[in-house]
XYZ file of N, CA and C in Angstrom:
759
model
N -6.856 -22.278 15.466
C -6.322 -21.969 13.867
C -4.609 -21.205 14.260
N -3.866 -22.221 13.613
C -1.899 -21.330 14.129
C -1.839 -20.751 13.510
N -0.980 -19.127 13.416
C -0.507 -18.580 12.072
C 0.900 -18.030 13.118
N 2.083 -17.823 12.166
C 3.072 -17.652 12.726
C 3.665 -16.446 11.380
N 4.519 -15.802 11.797
C 4.831 -15.192 10.813
C 5.951 -15.689 9.860
N 6.012 -16.115 7.988
C 6.552 -16.836 7.807
C 7.949 -15.971 7.411
N 7.722 -14.916 6.700
C 8.745 -14.015 6.027
C 9.077 -12.991 6.075
N 9.573 -11.637 6.113
C 9.766 -10.485 6.120
C 10.057 -9.652 4.793
N 10.103 -9.202 4.128
C 10.803 -8.477 3.181
C 11.464 -7.186 3.395
N 12.155 -6.659 2.869
C 12.757 -5.446 2.169
C 12.548 -4.828 0.846
N 12.247 -3.846 0.113
C 12.737 -3.545 -1.546
C 13.410 -2.083 -0.897
N 14.492 -1.550 -0.808
C 14.937 -0.760 -0.651
C 14.917 0.333 -2.183
N 14.754 0.212 -3.329
C 14.014 0.230 -4.212
C 12.913 0.334 -4.568
N 12.152 1.540 -4.703
C 10.906 0.906 -5.466
C 10.719 -0.052 -7.223
N 10.703 -0.643 -7.351
C 10.018 -1.804 -8.482
C 11.377 -2.768 -8.498
N 12.590 -2.379 -7.350
C 13.440 -3.564 -7.986
C 13.254 -4.735 -6.913
N 14.393 -6.211 -7.092
C 14.030 -6.744 -6.821
C 14.406 -6.842 -4.768
N 13.691 -7.111 -4.611
C 14.132 -7.143 -2.738
C 14.882 -7.875 -2.038
N 15.024 -8.700 -1.063
C 15.310 -9.526 0.125
C 14.171 -9.621 1.080
N 14.955 -11.076 2.127
C 14.672 -11.567 2.942
C 15.201 -11.365 4.247
N 15.022 -10.604 5.072
C 15.723 -10.959 6.695
C 15.084 -10.850 7.855
N 15.846 -11.333 8.812
C 14.667 -12.354 9.972
C 14.363 -11.234 10.667
N 14.709 -9.790 10.270
C 13.693 -9.005 11.396
C 14.087 -7.870 10.355
N 13.369 -6.726 11.705
C 13.375 -5.141 10.926
C 12.997 -4.564 11.646
N 13.360 -2.915 11.457
C 12.572 -2.355 12.469
C 11.064 -2.053 11.425
N 10.152 -1.390 12.265
C 9.124 -0.273 12.155
C 9.269 1.232 12.007
N 8.961 1.380 10.714
C 9.052 3.263 11.184
C 7.996 3.895 11.194
N 8.514 5.248 10.712
C 6.282 5.558 10.751
C 5.854 5.482 9.478
N 6.424 5.238 8.186
C 6.588 5.148 6.842
C 6.601 3.734 6.712
N 6.479 2.752 7.102
C 6.637 1.659 6.781
C 8.080 0.788 7.567
N 8.796 -0.396 7.334
C 9.388 -1.116 7.349
C 10.645 -0.447 6.831
N 12.179 -0.167 8.335
C 12.699 0.375 7.899
C 13.204 0.111 6.478
N 13.941 1.291 5.873
C 14.788 0.927 4.813
C 13.636 0.524 3.150
N 12.666 0.088 3.676
C 11.501 -0.259 2.709
C 11.406 1.352 1.351
N 11.919 0.794 0.679
C 10.733 1.952 -0.624
C 11.641 3.294 -0.773
N 12.585 3.290 -0.037
C 13.012 4.796 0.287
C 13.557 5.282 -0.798
N 14.349 4.283 -1.970
C 15.018 4.780 -3.078
C 13.878 4.654 -4.528
N 13.937 5.460 -5.541
C 13.205 5.052 -6.334
C 14.097 5.898 -7.664
N 13.498 5.573 -9.125
C 13.760 6.242 -10.361
C 13.079 6.383 -11.212
N 13.115 8.065 -11.282
C 11.865 8.412 -12.178
C 12.770 9.034 -13.218
N 12.156 9.437 -14.058
C 11.619 9.924 -15.503
C 12.647 11.679 -15.127
N 12.348 11.668 -16.380
C 12.697 13.563 -16.693
C 11.599 14.345 -16.283
N 10.257 13.818 -16.112
C 9.357 14.845 -15.614
C 9.069 14.347 -13.887
N 10.027 12.992 -13.379
C 10.356 13.477 -12.043
C 9.180 12.437 -11.923
N 8.207 11.486 -12.312
C 7.415 10.635 -12.148
C 8.081 9.379 -12.286
N 7.448 8.569 -10.914
C 7.603 7.233 -11.248
C 7.898 6.310 -12.100
N 8.892 5.094 -12.332
C 9.235 4.882 -12.834
C 9.498 2.992 -12.634
N 8.407 2.125 -13.150
C 8.017 0.924 -12.415
C 8.251 -0.184 -13.276
N 8.086 -1.477 -12.792
C 8.052 -2.769 -14.012
C 6.708 -2.761 -14.817
N 6.141 -1.899 -14.333
C 4.372 -2.030 -15.166
C 4.934 -1.475 -16.468
N 6.169 -0.387 -16.765
C 6.518 0.346 -18.584
C 7.950 -0.295 -18.491
N 8.882 -0.177 -17.658
C 10.236 -0.989 -18.074
C 10.187 -2.590 -17.429
N 10.253 -3.683 -17.470
C 10.052 -4.711 -17.034
C 11.215 -5.370 -16.920
N 12.573 -4.893 -17.199
C 13.785 -5.384 -17.413
C 14.354 -4.913 -15.587
N 13.743 -3.992 -15.082
C 13.432 -3.794 -13.703
C 13.940 -5.052 -12.813
N 12.856 -5.999 -13.358
C 13.544 -7.390 -12.757
C 14.516 -7.445 -12.185
N 14.932 -7.254 -13.600
C 16.890 -8.193 -13.330
C 17.447 -7.364 -12.262
N 17.377 -6.982 -11.816
C 18.050 -5.525 -10.958
C 17.819 -6.231 -9.909
N 18.568 -6.880 -8.721
C 18.406 -7.437 -7.618
C 18.851 -6.420 -6.541
N 18.565 -6.521 -4.978
C 19.106 -6.053 -4.332
C 19.458 -6.748 -2.954
N 20.125 -6.372 -2.269
C 21.200 -7.625 -1.381
C 22.019 -6.463 -0.345
N 21.418 -6.672 0.873
C 22.341 -6.141 2.086
C 23.613 -5.975 1.969
N 24.480 -5.036 2.607
C 25.901 -4.894 1.794
C 26.924 -4.235 3.210
N 27.822 -4.001 3.824
C 28.151 -3.601 5.198
C 27.749 -1.996 5.185
N 27.895 -1.476 3.867
C 27.108 -0.211 4.153
C 26.213 0.624 3.916
N 25.645 -0.303 3.255
C 24.446 0.093 2.812
C 23.392 -1.141 2.357
N 23.442 -1.339 0.835
C 23.222 -2.351 -0.010
C 23.494 -2.304 -1.296
N 23.464 -3.435 -2.105
C 24.191 -3.683 -3.554
C 23.336 -3.687 -4.427
N 22.977 -3.057 -5.569
C 21.706 -3.739 -6.724
C 23.105 -4.497 -7.634
N 21.859 -5.529 -8.331
C 23.005 -6.352 -9.143
C 22.123 -7.052 -9.909
N 22.842 -6.193 -10.953
C 22.437 -6.876 -12.868
C 22.145 -8.202 -12.441
N 21.258 -8.946 -12.039
C 21.614 -10.406 -12.445
C 21.958 -10.749 -14.745
N 21.715 -10.481 -14.864
C 21.653 -10.386 -15.890
C 23.167 -10.976 -16.495
N 23.777 -10.248 -16.086
C 25.873 -9.923 -16.131
C 27.036 -9.397 -14.938
N 25.752 -9.815 -14.037
C 26.947 -9.657 -12.594
C 27.577 -8.183 -12.864
N 26.799 -7.262 -13.473
C 27.713 -6.305 -13.090
C 26.920 -5.084 -11.641
N 27.518 -4.698 -10.770
C 26.563 -4.028 -9.497
C 27.496 -2.867 -8.827
N 26.614 -2.588 -8.133
C 26.118 -1.037 -7.354
C 25.618 -0.412 -6.093
N 26.681 -0.304 -5.326
C 26.499 -0.030 -4.102
C 26.387 1.672 -3.904
N 25.044 1.281 -2.460
C 24.410 2.329 -2.427
C 24.689 2.898 -1.034
N 24.060 4.019 -0.091
C 23.971 3.752 1.159
C 22.558 3.604 1.758
N 21.803 3.301 2.640
C 20.428 3.125 3.525
C 20.522 4.273 3.045
N 20.696 6.078 3.852
C 19.999 6.771 3.391
C 21.155 7.816 2.897
N 20.816 8.683 2.029
C 20.993 9.776 1.669
C 20.921 11.512 2.118
N 21.982 11.600 2.779
C 21.947 12.558 4.000
C 21.688 14.322 3.674
N 22.151 14.831 2.165
C 21.734 16.110 2.037
C 22.203 15.342 -0.222
N 21.809 16.939 -0.610
C 21.592 16.486 -2.398
C 20.646 17.232 -2.983
N 20.722 18.469 -4.010
C 19.762 18.548 -4.480
C 18.158 18.277 -4.358
N 17.128 19.428 -4.030
C 16.073 18.422 -4.264
C 14.706 18.538 -5.398
N 14.338 17.846 -5.565
C 13.523 17.671 -6.759
C 12.257 17.375 -6.422
N 10.704 17.932 -7.159
C 9.499 17.506 -6.762
C 9.121 15.767 -7.836
N 8.449 14.853 -6.988
C 8.537 13.677 -7.770
C 7.332 13.568 -7.919
N 6.653 12.308 -8.315
C 5.189 12.217 -8.332
C 4.507 10.154 -8.764
N 4.637 9.634 -7.071
C 3.586 9.075 -7.617
C 2.484 8.595 -7.719
N 1.637 8.047 -8.582
C 0.811 8.084 -8.492
C -0.046 9.681 -9.048
N -1.076 10.068 -7.967
C -1.309 11.699 -7.701
C -0.336 12.093 -6.847
N 0.515 11.489 -6.328
C 1.048 12.212 -5.126
C 1.973 12.942 -5.517
N 1.682 13.807 -4.757
C 3.347 15.362 -4.898
C 4.119 15.204 -4.085
N 5.849 15.090 -3.931
C 6.093 15.087 -2.531
C 7.665 15.240 -3.067
N 8.535 15.619 -2.108
C 10.275 16.333 -2.339
C 10.750 14.960 -2.162
N 11.503 15.228 -2.785
C 13.228 14.096 -2.703
C 14.085 14.528 -3.005
N 15.592 14.098 -2.915
C 16.675 14.048 -3.112
C 17.445 13.479 -4.267
N 18.159 14.231 -5.067
C 18.525 14.070 -6.100
C 19.826 13.530 -5.403
N 19.955 12.148 -6.592
C 21.195 11.291 -5.876
C 22.547 12.042 -6.736
N 23.840 11.304 -6.705
C 25.000 11.739 -7.549
C 24.345 11.141 -9.183
N 25.370 11.988 -9.748
C 24.907 11.105 -11.712
C 25.445 9.823 -11.547
N 26.206 9.559 -10.749
C 26.978 8.263 -11.463
C 25.907 6.915 -11.103
N 25.421 6.873 -10.040
C 24.223 5.798 -10.106
C 23.026 6.418 -10.865
N 22.507 7.481 -11.257
C 21.274 7.615 -12.203
C 22.366 7.153 -13.850
N 23.256 7.667 -13.449
C 23.356 7.126 -15.113
C 23.741 5.460 -15.354
N 24.495 4.734 -14.186
C 24.151 3.304 -14.224
C 22.918 2.761 -14.849
N 22.060 3.162 -13.664
C 20.464 2.709 -13.813
C 20.243 3.111 -15.393
N 20.502 4.510 -15.840
C 19.918 5.051 -17.299
C 20.912 3.617 -18.333
N 21.572 3.297 -18.285
C 22.431 2.610 -19.036
C 21.862 0.818 -19.548
N 21.756 0.321 -17.880
C 21.588 -0.539 -17.734
C 19.840 -0.983 -18.395
N 19.305 0.307 -17.921
C 17.256 -0.025 -18.485
C 17.278 0.744 -20.059
N 18.404 1.487 -20.743
C 18.530 1.919 -21.903
C 16.663 2.863 -22.144
N 17.010 4.051 -20.753
C 16.543 4.930 -20.769
C 17.148 5.909 -19.636
N 16.680 7.589 -19.607
C 17.060 8.526 -19.326
C 16.276 8.182 -18.100
N 16.634 8.119 -16.283
C 16.234 7.683 -15.459
C 17.135 8.570 -14.467
N 16.406 8.867 -13.266
C 17.511 9.427 -12.500
C 17.259 9.244 -10.781
N 18.321 9.258 -10.413
C 17.841 8.255 -9.399
C 17.464 9.018 -8.088
N 15.921 8.699 -6.746
C 16.117 9.678 -5.849
C 15.695 9.213 -4.875
N 15.866 9.932 -3.760
C 16.093 9.001 -2.375
C 14.706 10.306 -0.998
N 14.253 9.442 -0.285
C 12.557 9.904 0.243
C 13.294 10.145 1.336
N 13.863 11.665 2.341
C 14.051 12.418 2.954
C 13.501 11.788 4.720
N 13.614 12.289 5.838
C 12.971 11.874 6.743
C 12.072 13.380 6.845
N 12.071 14.276 6.430
C 11.043 15.352 6.198
C 9.945 15.611 5.565
N 10.067 14.464 3.970
C 9.327 14.253 3.305
C 7.725 13.586 4.301
N 7.042 13.642 4.060
C 5.823 13.520 4.726
C 4.673 12.879 3.393
N 4.677 11.405 3.115
C 3.489 11.253 1.897
C 2.455 10.465 2.562
N 1.111 10.900 2.536
C -0.006 10.759 3.288
C -0.413 8.886 2.649
N -1.053 8.132 3.380
C -2.319 7.420 2.614
C -3.903 7.443 1.847
N -3.794 6.681 1.415
C -5.430 7.133 1.418
C -6.062 7.493 2.580
N -6.794 8.558 2.713
C -7.376 8.980 3.763
C -9.498 8.334 4.085
N -8.878 7.629 3.038
C -10.023 6.838 2.818
C -10.572 5.842 3.387
N -9.503 5.439 3.795
C -9.008 4.100 4.351
C -8.105 4.249 5.690
N -7.347 5.236 5.863
C -6.424 5.056 7.059
C -5.811 6.814 7.499
N -5.526 6.618 8.311
C -4.556 7.225 8.670
C -2.839 7.231 8.509
N -1.824 8.161 8.325
C -0.489 7.446 8.155
C 0.133 8.079 7.249
N 1.474 7.902 7.090
C 2.417 7.826 5.890
C 2.864 7.496 5.436
N 3.719 7.158 4.146
C 4.046 5.700 3.155
C 5.597 6.243 2.951
N 6.311 5.335 2.576
C 7.007 5.505 1.951
C 7.103 5.596 -0.119
N 7.891 5.632 -0.819
C 7.568 5.832 -2.271
C 6.563 4.224 -2.147
N 6.154 3.620 -1.612
C 4.716 2.263 -1.832
C 3.725 2.651 -3.134
N 3.557 2.008 -3.204
C 2.509 1.724 -4.555
C 1.354 2.940 -4.036
N 0.852 2.618 -2.151
C -0.072 3.749 -1.514
C 0.403 3.570 0.254
N 0.453 2.432 0.669
C 0.493 2.335 2.183
C 1.840 1.345 2.364
N 2.085 2.023 4.147
C 3.911 0.940 4.009
C 3.486 -0.128 4.620
N 2.484 -1.196 4.566
C 2.960 -2.626 4.675
C 1.736 -3.020 3.693
N 2.646 -4.574 2.877
C 1.297 -5.226 2.152
C 1.729 -6.513 3.244
N 0.646 -7.735 3.190
C 0.585 -8.793 4.076
C -0.230 -9.720 3.036
N -0.061 -10.953 3.058
C -0.133 -12.094 1.954
C 0.176 -13.055 2.858
N -0.788 -14.322 2.618
C -0.881 -15.607 3.466
C 0.259 -16.348 2.329
N 0.903 -17.481 2.915
C 1.320 -18.588 1.825
C 0.094 -18.876 1.678
N -0.876 -19.861 2.150
C -2.027 -20.527 1.928
C -2.929 -20.141 0.445
N -2.833 -18.635 0.949
C -3.068 -18.450 -0.861
C -2.792 -18.251 -1.710
N -1.017 -18.334 -1.864
C -0.459 -18.520 -2.838
C -0.843 -20.045 -3.566
N -0.109 -20.061 -2.299
C -0.605 -22.234 -2.843
C -2.099 -22.331 -3.579
N -3.380 -21.846 -2.960
C -3.992 -22.144 -3.622
C -4.120 -20.962 -5.123
N -3.952 -19.825 -5.184
C -3.405 -19.385 -6.410
C -3.024 -20.916 -7.627
N -1.639 -20.895 -7.090
C -0.296 -21.788 -7.299
C -2.348 -23.156 -8.303
N -2.777 -24.004 -6.937
C -3.299 -25.005 -7.194
C -4.549 -24.637 -8.637
N -4.402 -23.546 -8.804
C -5.425 -23.431 -9.829
C -5.038 -22.786 -10.962
N -3.986 -22.368 -11.507
C -3.432 -22.168 -12.745
C -2.930 -23.393 -13.417
N -3.301 -23.550 -14.571
C -3.275 -24.212 -15.951
C -1.896 -24.974 -16.298
N -1.633 -26.235 -16.523
C -0.420 -26.507 -16.677
C 0.553 -26.819 -15.748
N 0.307 -26.612 -14.666
C 1.272 -27.150 -13.604
C 2.229 -25.188 -13.685
N 1.999 -24.616 -14.045
C 2.911 -23.292 -13.934
C 3.053 -22.601 -12.928
N 3.799 -22.198 -12.133
C 3.751 -22.172 -10.876
C 4.722 -20.375 -10.586
N 4.144 -19.993 -9.704
C 4.526 -18.017 -9.598
C 5.094 -18.252 -8.357
N 5.896 -17.536 -7.880
C 6.829 -17.627 -6.714
C 5.828 -15.940 -6.082
N 6.175 -15.964 -4.622
C 5.285 -14.824 -4.254
C 6.424 -13.658 -4.313
N 7.636 -13.817 -5.364
C 8.352 -12.503 -5.061
C 7.564 -12.189 -6.442
N 6.546 -12.407 -6.708
C 5.879 -11.706 -8.335
C 4.494 -10.790 -7.385
N 4.829 -10.482 -6.387
C 3.696 -9.798 -5.404
C 4.610 -9.551 -4.346
N 5.692 -9.298 -4.175
C 5.929 -7.922 -3.620
C 5.276 -7.309 -2.301
N 4.787 -8.770 -1.509
C 4.885 -8.686 0.190
C 5.974 -8.329 1.052
N 5.586 -7.026 2.115
C 6.479 -7.380 2.970
C 6.556 -8.239 4.295
N 4.879 -8.858 4.562
C 5.185 -10.054 5.311
C 4.445 -10.916 4.868
N 4.953 -11.643 5.139
C 3.679 -13.395 4.611
C 3.954 -14.203 5.913
N 2.375 -14.932 5.544
C 2.134 -15.090 6.954
C 2.088 -17.172 6.557
N 2.345 -17.434 7.613
C 2.221 -18.925 7.296
C 1.158 -19.246 8.121
N 0.445 -20.524 8.197
C -0.915 -20.953 8.264
C -1.978 -20.995 7.704
N -2.878 -21.211 8.366
C -4.301 -20.812 8.225
C -4.966 -21.461 6.755
N -5.898 -20.538 6.081
C -6.434 -21.176 4.866
C -6.448 -19.353 4.135
N -6.297 -20.283 2.791
C -6.381 -19.129 1.618
C -7.646 -17.631 1.684
N -6.924 -17.091 1.406
C -7.021 -15.322 1.463
C -7.809 -14.669 2.973
N -7.946 -15.730 3.807
C -7.879 -14.937 5.101
C -7.414 -13.546 5.436
N -6.477 -13.676 4.721
C -6.617 -12.237 4.547
C -7.331 -11.015 4.878
N -8.208 -11.202 3.515
C -9.294 -10.629 3.575
C -10.380 -9.644 4.719
N -10.190 -10.920 5.399
C -11.341 -10.471 6.510
C -11.080 -9.888 7.616
N -9.610 -10.307 7.719
C -8.634 -8.900 8.937
C -8.785 -7.728 8.624
N -8.967 -7.087 10.354
C -9.109 -5.879 10.212
C -7.499 -5.441 10.876
N -7.471 -6.259 11.918
C -6.090 -5.546 12.917
C -5.560 -6.873 13.319
N -4.187 -6.825 12.870
C -3.512 -8.334 13.659
C -2.389 -7.917 14.056
N -1.497 -8.775 15.519
C -0.410 -8.377 16.181
C 0.542 -9.420 15.757
N 2.105 -9.085 15.557
C 2.754 -10.012 15.291
C 3.838 -9.387 16.910
N 3.716 -10.425 17.816
C 4.616 -9.526 18.670
C 3.850 -8.578 19.247
N 4.342 -7.500 19.902
C 4.037 -6.154 20.336
C 3.827 -5.353 19.236
N 3.653 -5.612 17.665
C 3.590 -4.459 16.788
C 1.892 -4.876 16.514
N 1.168 -3.763 16.050
C 0.099 -4.654 15.939
C -0.126 -3.443 14.703
N -0.844 -4.461 13.037
C -1.035 -3.470 12.021
C -2.680 -3.980 11.898
N -3.008 -2.402 11.283
C -5.087 -2.474 11.003
C -4.117 -2.709 9.155
N -4.868 -3.697 8.804
C -5.264 -4.058 7.837
C -6.742 -3.016 6.990
N -6.077 -2.492 5.587
C -7.566 -1.922 5.877
C -7.722 -1.418 3.948
N -7.246 -2.063 3.216
C -7.392 -2.427 1.997
C -6.841 -3.693 0.766
N -7.563 -4.028 0.145
C -7.537 -4.989 -0.683
C -6.147 -4.361 -1.764
N -5.330 -5.254 -1.969
C -3.914 -4.605 -3.004
C -4.661 -5.286 -4.033
N -4.906 -4.504 -5.382
C -5.387 -4.789 -6.992
C -3.665 -5.051 -7.349
N -3.845 -5.711 -8.093
C -2.319 -6.924 -8.786
C -2.695 -6.340 -10.686
N -1.745 -5.514 -10.397
C -1.408 -5.028 -12.152
C -0.046 -5.978 -12.955
N 0.229 -5.298 -13.971
C 0.777 -6.392 -14.904
C 1.998 -6.953 -14.562
N 2.663 -6.029 -13.157
C 4.091 -6.538 -12.777
C 4.014 -8.338 -12.120
N 2.982 -8.539 -11.876
C 2.741 -10.260 -11.336
C 3.064 -11.015 -12.461
N 2.728 -10.985 -13.702
C 3.523 -11.616 -14.650
C 4.787 -11.776 -14.948
N 5.046 -10.837 -14.783
C 7.433 -10.788 -14.822
C 7.629 -11.449 -14.200
N 8.168 -12.533 -15.076
C 9.044 -13.438 -13.850
C 10.631 -12.660 -13.315
N 10.826 -12.693 -12.198
C 11.991 -11.633 -11.363
C 12.833 -12.055 -11.519
N 13.776 -13.116 -12.366
C 14.884 -13.500 -13.212
C 15.082 -12.738 -14.544
N 14.149 -13.248 -15.038
C 14.778 -12.996 -16.072
C 13.954 -11.668 -17.523
N 12.696 -11.419 -16.789
C 11.885 -9.782 -17.088
C 10.955 -10.228 -18.480
N 11.151 -11.347 -18.226
C 10.429 -11.806 -19.957
C 8.538 -12.416 -18.416
N 7.444 -11.660 -20.092
C 6.129 -11.360 -19.249
C 5.212 -12.696 -19.790
N 4.212 -13.366 -19.373
C 3.772 -14.389 -19.775
C 1.813 -13.849 -19.429
N 0.755 -14.376 -19.431
C -0.264 -14.019 -18.641
C -0.874 -14.473 -17.623
N 0.014 -14.913 -17.163
C -0.529 -15.692 -15.597
C 0.360 -15.057 -14.907
N 0.532 -14.761 -12.891
C -1.257 -15.074 -13.083
C -2.325 -14.553 -12.798
N -2.421 -13.448 -14.251
C -3.366 -12.391 -13.530
C -4.615 -13.665 -14.569
N -4.206 -13.722 -15.566
C -5.351 -14.278 -16.584
C -6.233 -15.724 -15.066
N -5.191 -16.263 -14.104
C -5.879 -17.096 -13.235
C -6.500 -16.577 -12.211
N -5.911 -15.220 -11.702
C -6.502 -14.324 -11.226
C -7.715 -13.780 -11.188
N -8.004 -13.247 -12.339
C -9.272 -12.365 -13.280
C -10.436 -13.676 -13.106
N -10.196 -15.013 -12.813
C -11.440 -15.614 -12.995
C -11.910 -15.526 -11.212
N -10.978 -15.404 -10.719
C -11.863 -15.891 -9.011
C -11.599 -15.095 -8.092
N -10.686 -13.315 -7.975
C -11.027 -12.934 -7.454
C -10.361 -10.862 -8.091
N -11.574 -11.494 -8.868
C -12.179 -9.970 -9.222
C -13.132 -9.422 -8.222
N -13.099 -8.317 -7.927
C -14.174 -7.093 -7.503
C -15.001 -6.676 -8.122
N -16.176 -7.061 -8.183
C -17.399 -6.692 -8.920
C -17.726 -5.329 -8.359
N -17.522 -4.896 -7.084
C -18.310 -3.610 -6.556
C -18.097 -2.574 -7.376
N -19.182 -1.575 -7.019
C -18.651 -0.324 -8.340
C -18.345 0.569 -7.859
N -17.358 0.188 -6.304
C -16.317 1.066 -5.996
C -14.993 0.907 -6.447
N -14.893 -0.130 -7.103
C -13.143 -1.057 -7.062
C -13.596 -1.210 -8.791
N -14.535 -1.333 -9.840
C -14.928 -1.644 -11.046
C -13.809 -2.895 -11.221
N -14.254 -3.726 -10.889
C -13.522 -4.896 -11.170
C -12.273 -5.453 -11.056
N -11.732 -4.576 -9.970
C -10.022 -4.716 -9.885
C -9.330 -5.912 -8.967
N -8.569 -6.400 -9.881
C -8.170 -8.263 -9.338
C -7.274 -8.083 -8.160
N -7.509 -8.305 -6.916
C -7.046 -8.729 -5.568
C -5.926 -9.884 -5.153
N -4.938 -9.087 -4.810
C -4.101 -10.327 -4.235
C -2.787 -9.606 -3.035
N -3.595 -10.272 -1.383
C -2.991 -9.298 -0.555
C -3.671 -7.936 0.199
N -3.257 -8.089 1.704
C -3.807 -6.611 1.929
C -2.922 -5.586 1.925
N -3.361 -4.422 2.060
C -2.312 -3.786 2.348
C -2.892 -2.542 4.344
N -1.656 -3.122 4.840
C -1.578 -2.321 6.167
C -1.175 -0.971 6.536
């Protein structure tokens, strides 16, 4: 069986559109620049496409001095640096994890607030913040990701899913927000992996990724449908008591 790394994806701002790169540096908390920025509400809690589906229309791309956010609905842009070296601190929350972050200047926060029509604040994770992964599965730290530094999916898994979705409706890989996409092999081969090597880099594959309503969100329009979650639930639901019927697609690493 011949396997290869098909693509690498970076998402500078949690829950905004990401971009593909030819190579990436590995850091102590994931791919360099991956999910180091995040939008939070007035209580410091993270905001995602789960509750603000219009975030799907804000896409990112590399720029000479950092990265650019583009609202693909009207072409408005915002330029941000990869890193924020100083600024006031704030405690923020991702799921059950509390950690310190650095506030951005008011102007970028106002830009996001205007486009998403709610009061939001943009924050950055500085290097001194260390957020642990779930120690029931692994040791290490991560960025503002949902829980682990990397998400790995096989292209064969997506092809199998699309073959099962009725009426010929197909979904793209971007709905699942992977960091690494693997080509070759068989559908859902990643379920059985515990360790893989990409060149000299070793990845410990530790936990299935349970999927949510974000997968049903068109990453160009922000509109929602029932697919692919409806079809995934027919054959990818974990019925074990420990995971309470979660629908899995891809593996955290």
